Coordinates of C-alpha atoms in Angstrom, one line a residue:
M1 CA -21.6 16.7 -25.9
T2 CA -22.5 16.2 -29.6
T3 CA -21.5 18.0 -32.7
S4 CA -23.7 19.4 -35.4
N5 CA -23.9 16.1 -37.5
G6 CA -24.9 14.3 -34.4
L7 CA -21.7 12.5 -33.8
A8 CA -20.1 12.6 -30.2
S9 CA -17.3 15.1 -29.8
T10 CA -14.0 14.0 -28.1
K11 CA -12.5 16.5 -25.9
S12 CA -8.7 16.7 -25.8
L13 CA -6.8 16.0 -22.7
T14 CA -5.2 19.2 -22.9
E15 CA -8.5 21.0 -22.5
Y16 CA -8.9 19.6 -19.0
P17 CA -7.7 21.9 -15.9
I18 CA -4.2 21.1 -14.9
D19 CA -5.5 20.0 -11.5
I20 CA -7.3 17.1 -13.2
I21 CA -4.1 16.2 -15.1
S22 CA -2.1 16.2 -12.0
L23 CA -4.6 13.8 -10.2
I24 CA -4.4 11.4 -13.3
A25 CA -0.7 11.7 -13.3
A26 CA -0.5 10.8 -9.7
H27 CA -2.0 7.4 -10.4
L28 CA 0.4 6.5 -13.1
D29 CA 3.5 4.3 -13.0
L30 CA 6.8 5.8 -13.7
C31 CA 7.2 4.8 -17.5
T32 CA 3.6 5.8 -18.2
L33 CA 4.2 9.1 -16.5
W34 CA 7.2 9.8 -18.5
N35 CA 5.3 8.8 -21.8
L36 CA 2.7 11.4 -20.8
A37 CA 5.2 14.0 -20.2
D38 CA 6.8 13.3 -23.6
T39 CA 3.6 13.6 -25.5
C40 CA 3.8 17.2 -26.1
Q41 CA 5.3 20.6 -24.8
F42 CA 2.2 21.2 -22.8
F43 CA 2.5 18.1 -20.7
R44 CA 6.1 18.4 -20.3
Y45 CA 6.0 22.0 -19.0
H46 CA 3.1 21.6 -16.7
L47 CA 4.0 18.1 -15.3
L48 CA 7.6 19.1 -14.6
A49 CA 6.3 22.2 -12.8
I50 CA 4.2 20.2 -10.5
Q51 CA 6.2 19.0 -7.6
E52 CA 3.6 16.7 -5.9
V53 CA 3.5 14.5 -9.0
W54 CA 7.1 13.4 -8.6
R55 CA 7.1 12.9 -4.6
R56 CA 5.6 9.3 -5.3
I57 CA 6.7 7.0 -8.0
V58 CA 5.3 3.7 -8.8
I59 CA 7.3 1.1 -10.7
D60 CA 5.4 -1.6 -12.7
I61 CA 7.4 -3.8 -15.1
K62 CA 4.1 -4.8 -16.6
F63 CA 4.0 -1.6 -18.5
C64 CA 7.6 -1.3 -19.6
N65 CA 10.8 -3.3 -19.9
H66 CA 13.9 -3.0 -17.9
S67 CA 15.7 -0.5 -20.4
Q68 CA 12.7 1.9 -20.4
L69 CA 12.6 1.7 -16.7
Y70 CA 16.1 2.6 -16.1
A71 CA 16.0 5.2 -18.7
G72 CA 13.2 6.7 -16.8
L73 CA 15.2 6.6 -13.5
R74 CA 18.1 8.3 -15.2
R75 CA 16.0 11.3 -16.1
F76 CA 15.8 12.0 -12.2
R77 CA 18.8 14.4 -12.1
D78 CA 20.0 17.1 -9.8
S79 CA 20.3 19.5 -12.7
N80 CA 16.3 19.3 -13.1
G81 CA 15.7 19.2 -9.5
L82 CA 13.6 15.8 -9.8
R83 CA 16.0 13.6 -7.9
S84 CA 15.7 15.4 -4.6
L85 CA 11.7 15.5 -5.1
V86 CA 11.0 11.8 -4.6
Q87 CA 10.0 10.9 -1.2
Q88 CA 8.2 7.6 -1.8
V89 CA 8.8 4.6 -4.1
I90 CA 6.2 1.8 -4.6
M91 CA 7.6 -1.3 -6.3
D92 CA 5.2 -4.0 -4.9
G93 CA 4.8 -7.2 -6.8
N94 CA 7.8 -6.6 -9.0
D95 CA 9.4 -10.0 -8.3
D96 CA 12.6 -9.3 -10.6
A97 CA 16.0 -9.6 -9.5
N98 CA 17.1 -7.2 -12.0
I99 CA 15.0 -4.5 -10.1
S100 CA 16.6 -4.0 -6.8
Y101 CA 15.1 -1.7 -4.1
I102 CA 18.7 -0.9 -3.0
I103 CA 19.0 1.2 -6.2
M104 CA 16.2 3.4 -4.8
L105 CA 18.2 4.2 -1.6
V106 CA 21.2 5.2 -3.7
K107 CA 19.3 7.2 -6.3
F108 CA 16.9 9.4 -4.1
P109 CA 18.5 11.2 -1.2
Q110 CA 15.1 12.4 0.2
L111 CA 13.4 9.1 0.1
R112 CA 11.2 8.5 3.2
H113 CA 9.0 5.5 2.4
L114 CA 10.3 2.4 0.3
S115 CA 7.7 -0.4 -0.4
A116 CA 9.0 -3.5 -2.1
R117 CA 6.5 -6.0 -0.9
Y118 CA 5.5 -9.5 -2.3
R119 CA 8.9 -10.1 -4.0
R120 CA 9.3 -13.6 -2.9
F121 CA 12.4 -14.6 -5.2
S122 CA 14.1 -11.1 -5.2
T123 CA 14.2 -10.5 -1.5
N124 CA 17.2 -11.8 0.4
I125 CA 17.7 -10.1 3.6
E126 CA 21.1 -11.6 4.2
A127 CA 22.4 -10.7 0.7
D128 CA 20.7 -7.1 0.9
T129 CA 22.2 -6.5 4.3
R130 CA 25.8 -7.5 2.9
V131 CA 25.3 -5.2 -0.1
L132 CA 24.2 -2.2 2.0
Q133 CA 27.3 -2.7 4.2
E134 CA 29.5 -2.8 1.3
L135 CA 28.1 0.3 -0.1
L136 CA 28.8 1.9 3.3
K137 CA 32.1 0.7 3.4
N138 CA 33.1 2.0 -0.2
G139 CA 31.4 5.4 0.4
T140 CA 28.5 4.9 -2.2
L141 CA 26.2 5.3 0.8
K142 CA 27.1 7.6 3.7
P143 CA 26.1 7.0 7.4
H144 CA 23.0 8.9 8.2
S145 CA 22.8 10.5 4.7
I146 CA 19.1 9.8 3.8
T147 CA 15.8 10.5 5.6
L148 CA 14.4 6.9 5.3
E149 CA 11.5 6.4 7.8
R150 CA 9.9 3.1 6.5
V151 CA 10.7 0.1 4.5
D152 CA 8.2 -2.6 3.5
I153 CA 9.4 -5.8 2.3
Y154 CA 6.9 -8.5 3.3
H155 CA 5.9 -11.3 1.4
Y156 CA 3.7 -14.2 2.1
Y157 CA 6.6 -17.0 2.0
F158 CA 8.8 -15.6 4.7
T159 CA 9.8 -18.3 7.0
S160 CA 12.8 -18.0 9.2
E161 CA 15.0 -14.9 9.0
P162 CA 18.0 -14.7 11.6
H163 CA 19.5 -11.6 9.8
L164 CA 16.6 -9.4 10.4
A165 CA 18.3 -7.6 13.3
A166 CA 21.4 -6.9 11.3
F167 CA 19.4 -5.7 8.4
Q168 CA 17.5 -3.3 10.7
K169 CA 20.9 -2.0 12.2
T170 CA 22.2 -1.4 8.7
L171 CA 19.2 0.5 7.7
N172 CA 19.4 2.8 10.9
R173 CA 23.0 3.4 10.2
I174 CA 22.1 4.7 6.6
S175 CA 19.1 6.7 7.7
K176 CA 18.9 9.9 9.8
V177 CA 16.1 8.5 11.8
P178 CA 15.2 5.0 13.0
V179 CA 13.7 2.9 10.3
Q180 CA 10.4 1.2 10.8
L181 CA 9.9 -2.4 9.0
D182 CA 6.6 -3.9 8.2
I183 CA 7.9 -7.3 9.5
R184 CA 9.3 -8.7 12.8
L185 CA 10.4 -11.9 14.3
C186 CA 7.9 -14.0 16.2
S187 CA 10.6 -14.4 19.0
T188 CA 8.9 -17.3 20.9
V189 CA 9.9 -20.7 21.6
P190 CA 7.4 -23.3 20.2
K191 CA 5.7 -25.1 23.0
G192 CA 6.5 -28.7 21.6
E193 CA 10.2 -28.1 21.5
Q194 CA 10.3 -26.2 24.8
Q195 CA 8.5 -29.1 26.6
Q196 CA 10.9 -31.7 24.8
Q197 CA 13.9 -30.0 26.1
Q198 CA 12.4 -29.7 29.6
L199 CA 11.8 -33.6 29.7
Q200 CA 15.3 -34.4 28.4
N201 CA 17.0 -32.0 31.0
S202 CA 18.0 -34.0 34.2
L203 CA 20.5 -31.6 35.7
V204 CA 20.0 -29.8 39.0
I205 CA 17.7 -26.9 39.4
M206 CA 20.4 -24.3 39.1
E207 CA 21.9 -25.8 36.1
Q208 CA 18.6 -26.6 34.7
T209 CA 17.6 -22.9 35.0
M210 CA 20.8 -21.7 33.3
E211 CA 20.5 -24.3 30.5
E212 CA 16.9 -23.3 29.8
M213 CA 17.8 -19.6 29.5
A214 CA 20.7 -20.4 27.1
L215 CA 18.5 -22.8 25.2
S216 CA 15.7 -20.2 25.0
S217 CA 18.1 -17.5 23.5
N218 CA 19.6 -19.8 21.1
N219 CA 16.2 -21.5 20.0
E220 CA 14.0 -18.4 19.5
C221 CA 11.6 -18.6 16.8
H222 CA 13.0 -16.7 13.8
N223 CA 9.9 -17.0 11.7
V224 CA 8.6 -13.7 10.2
I225 CA 5.4 -12.1 10.8
A226 CA 3.8 -9.0 9.5
K227 CA 3.5 -6.3 11.9
E228 CA 0.0 -5.8 10.7
A229 CA -1.5 -9.2 10.5
Y230 CA -5.2 -9.9 11.3
C231 CA -7.5 -13.0 11.6
W232 CA -9.8 -13.0 8.6
A233 CA -12.6 -14.2 10.8
C234 CA -12.4 -11.9 13.8
L235 CA -9.8 -9.1 12.7
Y236 CA -7.8 -10.0 15.7
Q237 CA -4.2 -8.8 15.5
F238 CA -1.7 -11.7 15.8
E239 CA 1.3 -11.5 18.0
R240 CA 2.9 -14.8 17.0
C241 CA 3.3 -16.8 13.9
W242 CA 0.8 -19.2 12.8
K243 CA 3.1 -22.3 13.7
C244 CA 3.8 -21.1 17.3
E245 CA 0.3 -20.0 17.9
P246 CA -2.1 -22.2 15.7
I247 CA -5.3 -21.0 17.3
C248 CA -6.6 -17.6 17.0
N249 CA -7.0 -15.9 20.6
G250 CA -9.7 -13.8 19.4
C251 CA -12.2 -16.4 17.8
Q252 CA -10.5 -19.6 18.9
K253 CA -10.4 -20.8 15.3
R254 CA -7.5 -22.6 13.7
R255 CA -5.3 -20.1 12.0
L256 CA -4.4 -20.3 8.4
P257 CA -1.1 -19.9 6.5
P258 CA -0.6 -16.2 5.9
L259 CA -1.4 -16.3 2.1
A260 CA -4.7 -18.2 2.8
N261 CA -5.5 -15.9 5.6
D262 CA -5.0 -12.7 3.6
Q263 CA -6.9 -13.9 0.6
K264 CA -9.8 -14.7 2.8
L265 CA -9.3 -11.3 4.4
Q266 CA -9.4 -9.6 1.1
D267 CA -12.5 -11.5 0.0
L268 CA -14.3 -10.5 3.2
Q269 CA -13.3 -6.8 2.8
Q270 CA -14.4 -6.8 -0.9
K271 CA -17.7 -8.3 0.1
Q272 CA -18.1 -5.6 2.8
K273 CA -17.2 -3.0 0.3
Q274 CA -19.8 -4.4 -2.3
Q275 CA -22.6 -4.5 0.5
K276 CA -21.7 -0.9 1.4
Q277 CA -22.0 0.1 -2.2
Q278 CA -25.5 -1.7 -2.5
E279 CA -26.7 0.0 0.7
R280 CA -25.5 3.3 -0.7
Q281 CA -27.3 2.7 -4.0
K282 CA -30.4 1.7 -2.3
Y283 CA -30.3 4.9 -0.2
I284 CA -29.9 6.9 -3.5
N285 CA -32.8 5.1 -5.0
K286 CA -34.8 5.6 -2.1
K287 CA -34.2 9.3 -1.9
K288 CA -34.8 9.6 -5.7
E289 CA -38.2 7.8 -5.2
E290 CA -39.1 10.2 -2.4
L291 CA -38.1 13.2 -4.4
L292 CA -40.3 12.2 -7.3
I293 CA -43.2 11.6 -4.9
V294 CA -42.8 15.1 -3.5
Q295 CA -42.5 16.6 -7.1
E296 CA -45.6 14.8 -8.1
N297 CA -47.5 15.9 -5.2
N298 CA -46.5 19.5 -5.7
K299 CA -47.5 19.3 -9.3
Q300 CA -50.9 17.8 -8.4
Q301 CA -51.4 20.7 -5.9
C302 CA -50.6 23.2 -8.5
N303 CA -53.0 21.6 -10.9
N304 CA -55.7 21.6 -8.1
I305 CA -55.4 25.2 -7.4
I306 CA -55.5 26.2 -11.1
D307 CA -58.8 24.2 -11.7
D308 CA -60.5 25.4 -8.6
P309 CA -63.7 27.2 -9.6
S310 CA -64.1 28.9 -6.2
L311 CA -61.2 31.0 -6.9
E312 CA -62.2 34.5 -8.0
D313 CA -60.3 35.8 -11.1
E314 CA -58.6 39.2 -10.0
F315 CA -59.3 40.6 -13.5
S316 CA -63.2 39.7 -13.4
V317 CA -64.0 43.3 -11.9
F318 CA -63.0 44.7 -15.2
G319 CA -65.5 42.4 -17.2

């Protein structure tokens, strides 16, 4: 669209339908969303009136500092009704100890899904379990007081985690429903250690069996694995960690560490996405060419009919 002087005109954001504005707002992080709401009375009125905008909030410290973030969180109050609207909080990749996901459990009573993935230095399951238990003890969090359904805390550098069961029980105690985690323990005895213990055991059969059972329960593999972990080469879903099961059961290739495996998997998915886009573009171009050919044929047929001398002019009888 151009003006009378030939310059391109710019359309104000307030001129777009409110449905378009709500779609844009749904993809903004928390601080940017509040900045948009504070732009003018129009945005403040309409954004605060759309409940779907506030059901999912995204925290990204690349676009704000700590003071701006906590100022934005303080604006979720019972008086304006926003605090009870939030059902999902996404804070993936914000590896900052000053931003704890436990705050979200205290802040939002209707929270259903909390995602705090890829926080290597800020995630400490043992310490987080103690903090949650202390909050339960002093009454800040009450048993079965929130509707939490899922918590995602996976990062690539998880190794052993013997406190995962206690963390799971504490979350279940807080929530009204059983909480699903995106990680689990490998829970298998590495073959090398198992064979070594069997060779060293020289007791009688009954004592040997009981000792192996006790040993197995004490030496279970506490390595953490993502519940949705797939081989980059064949998309086989792993059941054990890459140390206990170094060979993929799907393609029989040697497994890579989680970070390298996921990077290759993302590269493969990106390549497949680009191939689909190229195939789609080829299909569109082919359809355009076919349409041009049809239009050209129709035009040629019309010209042939007009230039045909054998056709009698219907007005020639009046000549």
